């Protein structure tokens, strides 16, 4: 991480207001059940994103998963063009929070400004469904999308995975699973400020300028909910950096935020992939904190510009088409 401890984010009044609101939400939820906490979180997101970008077409599916479970899937189609690239997207939330509805605003933005179809997966959440259940849902969704792109005008030869935070972890794990199980073939993986390793380094969090939003305690909690078997802490489908073999993975774009404690692991994973001869672009967004594509701290116009920049990087990897 390039940032130094002397950076004082509280000099930004918007940042202070954002953190104060987060603390208020945490206080209000301290005596709530997890179900009630999830509901409050969803209501908060809904209030913020009352106005959302229009998308040409949105279709909801319910697809077969494992354990006789039906996986909700929401497809965002930006225009009537056929054979569009398809990104299977996994929302963030520490594997504990989040849903396709809460991810609706960012998926609309991604679809419109990347110019691709987004298939947003409503995977099961921990702790009710710990590892590997959310990952199984993610992988089953990718297999279904790859076989059924004709239903929504997608290019079956250009399906890739993407996700934010814990969703970035799932995207990376699906890429490993697809390689190890001979498919489906993925054109790329987009890992946006991804969770990579369960081994939390105090020094990284203590030196990070943002010690207020994504805290060390929060990350420990999320991992404890997702991984409930100590042996799984070194399973490469959970801890991506524990894979002894990273060769033959698809082209990769890793996006990190300068003031995010997860940036260290993202940079490290990028280097590991490069050492395995995987084509990788790593982009660090300067001066930003974890979750910058979603959180209320930043303006919608800023998020659109950052999304467009991610699109340009995907075009450099020949994943997305250039607009005519």
Coordinates of C-alpha atoms in Angstrom, one line a residue:
X1 CA 0.0 0.0 0.0
X2 CA 1.4 3.4 -1.0
X3 CA -0.7 5.4 1.5
X4 CA 0.9 6.6 4.8
X5 CA -0.5 6.9 8.2
X6 CA -0.2 10.7 8.2
X7 CA -3.2 11.0 5.9
X8 CA -6.2 12.4 7.9
X9 CA -9.4 11.5 6.2
X10 CA -11.4 13.3 8.8
X11 CA -10.3 16.6 7.2
X12 CA -12.9 15.8 4.6
X13 CA -16.3 16.7 6.2
X14 CA -18.1 14.4 3.9
X15 CA -16.0 11.5 5.1
X16 CA -16.7 12.4 8.7
X17 CA -20.4 12.6 8.1
X18 CA -20.3 9.2 6.3
X19 CA -18.4 7.6 9.2
X20 CA -20.7 9.2 11.8
X21 CA -23.7 7.7 9.9
X22 CA -22.1 4.3 9.9
X23 CA -21.5 4.5 13.6
X24 CA -25.1 5.4 14.1
X25 CA -26.3 2.5 12.0
X26 CA -24.0 0.2 14.0
X27 CA -25.4 1.5 17.3
X28 CA -29.0 1.1 16.2
X29 CA -28.3 -2.4 15.1
X30 CA -26.4 -3.6 18.1
X31 CA -29.5 -5.2 19.7
X32 CA -31.0 -6.5 16.5
X33 CA -31.1 -10.0 15.2
X34 CA -29.1 -10.7 12.1
X35 CA -32.3 -10.9 10.1
X36 CA -33.4 -7.5 11.4
X37 CA -29.9 -6.1 10.8
X38 CA -30.1 -7.2 7.2
X39 CA -33.5 -5.6 6.8
X40 CA -32.2 -2.3 8.1
X41 CA -29.2 -2.5 5.8
X42 CA -31.4 -3.1 2.8
X43 CA -33.7 -0.2 3.8
X44 CA -30.8 2.1 4.1
X45 CA -29.6 1.2 0.6
X46 CA -33.1 1.5 -0.8
X47 CA -33.4 5.0 0.6
X48 CA -30.1 6.1 -0.8
X49 CA -30.8 4.8 -4.3
X50 CA -34.3 6.0 -4.8
X51 CA -33.3 7.2 -8.3
X52 CA -31.5 4.6 -10.3
X53 CA -30.3 4.5 -13.9
X54 CA -32.7 3.1 -16.4
X55 CA -31.7 0.0 -18.2
X56 CA -33.0 -1.2 -21.6
X57 CA -34.3 -4.5 -20.1
X58 CA -34.2 -6.4 -16.8
X59 CA -35.2 -10.0 -16.5
X60 CA -35.4 -12.1 -13.3
X61 CA -34.8 -15.9 -13.4
X62 CA -34.8 -18.6 -10.8
X63 CA -32.3 -21.3 -11.7
X64 CA -31.6 -24.7 -10.2
X65 CA -28.8 -25.0 -7.7
X66 CA -27.5 -27.7 -5.4
X67 CA -29.4 -29.1 -2.5
X68 CA -32.7 -28.5 -4.4
X69 CA -32.1 -24.8 -3.8
X70 CA -33.3 -22.3 -6.4
X71 CA -30.9 -19.4 -7.1
X72 CA -32.4 -16.0 -7.9
X73 CA -30.7 -14.3 -10.9
X74 CA -31.3 -10.8 -12.2
X75 CA -30.2 -10.1 -15.8
X76 CA -29.5 -6.5 -16.9
X77 CA -29.5 -6.0 -20.7
X78 CA -28.2 -2.5 -21.7
X79 CA -29.4 -2.5 -25.3
X80 CA -31.0 -4.6 -28.1
X81 CA -27.7 -5.6 -29.6
X82 CA -27.1 -9.4 -29.7
X83 CA -24.0 -11.2 -28.7
X84 CA -23.1 -8.9 -25.9
X85 CA -20.4 -9.9 -23.4
X86 CA -21.8 -11.2 -20.2
X87 CA -20.5 -10.6 -16.7
X88 CA -21.8 -12.9 -13.9
X89 CA -21.6 -10.6 -10.9
X90 CA -21.4 -11.3 -7.2
X91 CA -22.3 -8.6 -4.7
X92 CA -20.3 -7.6 -1.6
X93 CA -21.3 -7.7 2.0
X94 CA -18.9 -10.0 3.7
X95 CA -20.8 -13.1 2.6
X96 CA -23.3 -12.1 5.4
X97 CA -25.1 -9.1 3.9
X98 CA -26.3 -8.0 0.5
X99 CA -28.7 -9.2 -2.2
X100 CA -29.5 -8.7 -5.9
X101 CA -31.9 -5.9 -4.8
X102 CA -29.2 -4.1 -2.8
X103 CA -26.8 -4.5 -5.7
X104 CA -29.4 -3.2 -8.2
X105 CA -28.0 0.3 -8.6
X106 CA -24.4 -0.7 -9.2
X107 CA -25.5 -3.4 -11.6
X108 CA -27.5 -0.9 -13.6
X109 CA -24.5 1.3 -13.8
X110 CA -22.1 -1.5 -14.7
X111 CA -24.4 -2.7 -17.5
X112 CA -25.0 0.7 -19.0
X113 CA -21.4 2.0 -18.8
X114 CA -19.5 -1.2 -19.5
X115 CA -21.9 -2.0 -22.4
X116 CA -22.4 -5.6 -21.3
X117 CA -25.0 -7.9 -19.9
X118 CA -24.8 -8.3 -16.1
X119 CA -26.1 -11.4 -14.5
X120 CA -26.4 -10.6 -10.7
X121 CA -26.5 -13.7 -8.5
X122 CA -28.4 -13.8 -5.2
X123 CA -26.2 -16.4 -3.6
X124 CA -27.0 -17.8 -0.1
X125 CA -25.5 -16.0 2.9
X126 CA -23.5 -17.0 5.9
X127 CA -23.7 -17.9 8.8
X128 CA -26.8 -19.9 7.9
X129 CA -25.0 -21.1 4.7
X130 CA -21.2 -21.0 5.3
X131 CA -18.5 -22.0 2.9
X132 CA -18.8 -23.6 0.5
X133 CA -22.6 -23.0 0.0
X134 CA -22.3 -19.4 -1.3
X135 CA -19.5 -20.5 -3.7
X136 CA -21.6 -23.5 -4.9
X137 CA -24.4 -21.1 -5.8
X138 CA -21.9 -18.8 -7.6
X139 CA -20.4 -21.7 -9.6
X140 CA -23.8 -23.1 -10.5
X141 CA -25.0 -19.7 -11.7
X142 CA -21.9 -19.3 -13.9
X143 CA -22.6 -22.8 -15.4
X144 CA -26.2 -21.9 -16.1
X145 CA -25.4 -18.5 -17.6
X146 CA -22.8 -20.0 -19.9
X147 CA -25.3 -22.5 -21.3
X148 CA -28.2 -20.1 -21.6
X149 CA -26.8 -16.8 -23.0
X150 CA -29.1 -17.2 -26.0
X151 CA -32.1 -16.4 -23.7
X152 CA -31.0 -12.8 -23.2
X153 CA -28.8 -12.0 -26.2
X154 CA -25.4 -12.8 -24.6
X155 CA -22.3 -14.0 -26.3
X156 CA -21.7 -17.5 -25.1
X157 CA -18.0 -17.2 -26.0
X158 CA -17.5 -14.2 -23.8
X159 CA -18.7 -14.9 -20.3
X160 CA -16.7 -13.5 -17.5
X161 CA -17.0 -13.2 -13.7
X162 CA -16.8 -10.1 -11.5
X163 CA -17.6 -9.1 -8.0
X164 CA -16.9 -6.6 -5.2
X165 CA -15.2 -7.3 -1.9
X166 CA -16.6 -10.8 -0.7
X167 CA -18.1 -11.0 -4.2
X168 CA -14.7 -10.5 -5.6
X169 CA -13.5 -13.4 -3.6
X170 CA -16.4 -15.6 -5.0
X171 CA -15.5 -14.4 -8.6
X172 CA -11.9 -15.4 -8.1
X173 CA -12.8 -18.8 -6.5
X174 CA -15.2 -19.5 -9.4
X175 CA -12.4 -18.8 -11.9
X176 CA -10.3 -21.4 -10.1
X177 CA -13.2 -23.9 -10.0
X178 CA -13.9 -23.4 -13.7
X179 CA -10.3 -24.1 -14.5
X180 CA -10.1 -27.1 -12.3
X181 CA -13.4 -28.6 -13.5
X182 CA -12.8 -28.0 -17.2
X183 CA -15.3 -25.3 -17.5
X184 CA -17.2 -23.3 -18.2
X185 CA -14.6 -21.3 -20.1
X186 CA -14.3 -17.8 -18.8
X187 CA -12.9 -14.9 -20.8
X188 CA -11.8 -12.9 -17.7
X189 CA -12.2 -12.2 -14.0
X190 CA -12.9 -8.7 -12.6
X191 CA -12.0 -8.6 -8.9
X192 CA -13.0 -5.2 -7.4
X193 CA -11.3 -4.6 -4.0
X194 CA -11.5 -8.3 -3.4
X195 CA -11.2 -10.2 -0.2
X196 CA -8.3 -12.5 -0.7
X197 CA -6.9 -13.9 2.5
X198 CA -8.4 -14.8 5.9
X199 CA -5.1 -14.1 7.6
X200 CA -5.5 -10.5 8.8
X201 CA -2.3 -8.6 9.4
X202 CA -2.6 -6.1 12.2
X203 CA 0.1 -3.9 10.7
X204 CA -1.8 -3.3 7.5
X205 CA -5.0 -2.3 9.3
X206 CA -3.2 -0.2 11.9
X207 CA -1.3 1.8 9.2
X208 CA -4.2 2.2 6.8
X209 CA -5.7 5.8 6.8
X210 CA -9.2 4.4 6.8
X211 CA -9.5 2.5 10.1
X212 CA -13.2 3.4 10.4
X213 CA -15.3 1.9 7.6
X214 CA -13.8 -1.6 6.9
X215 CA -12.3 -2.3 10.2
X216 CA -10.1 -5.2 11.4
X217 CA -12.9 -6.4 13.7
X218 CA -15.4 -6.3 10.9
X219 CA -13.2 -8.5 8.7
X220 CA -12.6 -11.0 11.5
X221 CA -16.3 -11.2 12.0
X222 CA -17.1 -11.8 8.3
X223 CA -14.4 -14.5 8.0
X224 CA -15.7 -16.2 11.2
X225 CA -19.2 -16.3 9.7
X226 CA -18.1 -17.6 6.3
X227 CA -15.5 -20.1 7.4
X228 CA -16.7 -22.4 10.2
X229 CA -14.2 -25.2 9.7
X230 CA -10.6 -24.3 10.5
X231 CA -9.3 -26.6 7.8
X232 CA -11.1 -24.4 5.2
X233 CA -9.0 -21.4 6.2
X234 CA -6.3 -22.8 3.8
X235 CA -8.7 -24.0 1.1
X236 CA -7.8 -22.1 -2.1
X237 CA -11.4 -21.7 -3.0
X238 CA -11.9 -19.7 0.2
X239 CA -8.4 -18.2 0.6
X240 CA -7.4 -17.4 -2.9
X241 CA -3.8 -16.8 -2.2
X242 CA -3.4 -20.3 -0.9
X243 CA -3.7 -21.8 -4.3
X244 CA -0.5 -23.6 -5.2
X245 CA -1.4 -23.4 -8.8
X246 CA -2.6 -20.1 -10.5
X247 CA -1.6 -21.0 -14.0
X248 CA -4.1 -21.0 -16.8
X249 CA -6.6 -18.6 -15.2
X250 CA -8.4 -16.1 -17.4
X251 CA -7.3 -12.6 -18.1
X252 CA -7.6 -10.6 -14.9
X253 CA -8.4 -7.1 -13.8
X254 CA -7.9 -6.4 -10.1
X255 CA -9.2 -3.0 -8.8
X256 CA -8.1 -1.7 -5.5
X257 CA -8.6 1.5 -3.5
X258 CA -5.5 3.3 -2.0
X259 CA -7.1 3.7 1.4
X260 CA -8.5 0.2 1.7
X261 CA -6.7 -2.3 4.0
X262 CA -7.6 -5.0 1.5
X263 CA -5.5 -3.3 -1.1
X264 CA -2.4 -5.0 0.2
X265 CA -3.8 -8.5 -0.5
X266 CA -5.1 -7.4 -3.9
X267 CA -1.7 -6.2 -4.9
X268 CA -0.1 -9.3 -3.6
X269 CA -2.5 -11.5 -5.5
X270 CA -1.9 -9.6 -8.7
X271 CA 1.8 -10.3 -8.4
X272 CA 1.1 -14.0 -7.7
X273 CA -1.0 -14.2 -10.9
X274 CA 1.6 -12.4 -12.9
X275 CA 4.2 -14.9 -11.7
X276 CA 2.0 -17.7 -12.9
X277 CA 2.0 -16.1 -16.4
X278 CA -1.6 -14.9 -16.2
X279 CA -2.4 -11.7 -18.1
X280 CA -3.1 -9.2 -15.3
X281 CA -3.9 -5.5 -15.1
X282 CA -3.9 -4.0 -11.6
X283 CA -5.5 -0.6 -11.1
X284 CA -5.3 1.3 -7.8
X285 CA -7.8 4.2 -7.4
X286 CA -6.0 6.9 -5.6
X287 CA -7.4 8.5 -2.4
X288 CA -10.5 6.2 -2.2
X289 CA -11.7 3.8 0.4
X290 CA -13.2 0.3 0.3
X291 CA -16.6 0.0 -1.5
X292 CA -16.2 3.2 -3.5
X293 CA -18.5 2.0 -6.3
X294 CA -21.4 1.6 -3.8
X295 CA -21.0 3.6 -0.7
X296 CA -22.9 6.9 -0.1
X297 CA -19.7 8.8 0.5
X298 CA -19.2 9.4 -3.2
X299 CA -21.3 11.1 -5.8
X300 CA -23.1 9.2 -8.5
X301 CA -21.2 11.1 -11.2
X302 CA -17.9 10.0 -9.7
X303 CA -19.0 6.4 -9.6
X304 CA -20.0 6.6 -13.3
X305 CA -16.5 7.9 -14.2
X306 CA -14.8 5.1 -12.2
X307 CA -17.0 2.6 -13.8
X308 CA -16.1 3.9 -17.3
X309 CA -12.4 3.7 -16.3
X310 CA -12.9 0.0 -15.4
X311 CA -14.6 -0.5 -18.8
X312 CA -11.5 1.0 -20.6
X313 CA -9.2 -1.4 -18.7
X314 CA -11.5 -4.4 -19.7
X315 CA -11.2 -3.2 -23.3
X316 CA -7.5 -3.3 -23.0
X317 CA -7.9 -6.9 -22.1
X318 CA -10.1 -7.4 -25.1
X319 CA -13.0 -8.4 -22.9
X320 CA -15.4 -5.6 -23.9
X321 CA -16.1 -4.2 -27.3
X322 CA -15.3 -0.5 -28.0
X323 CA -18.5 1.6 -28.6
X324 CA -19.1 2.5 -32.2

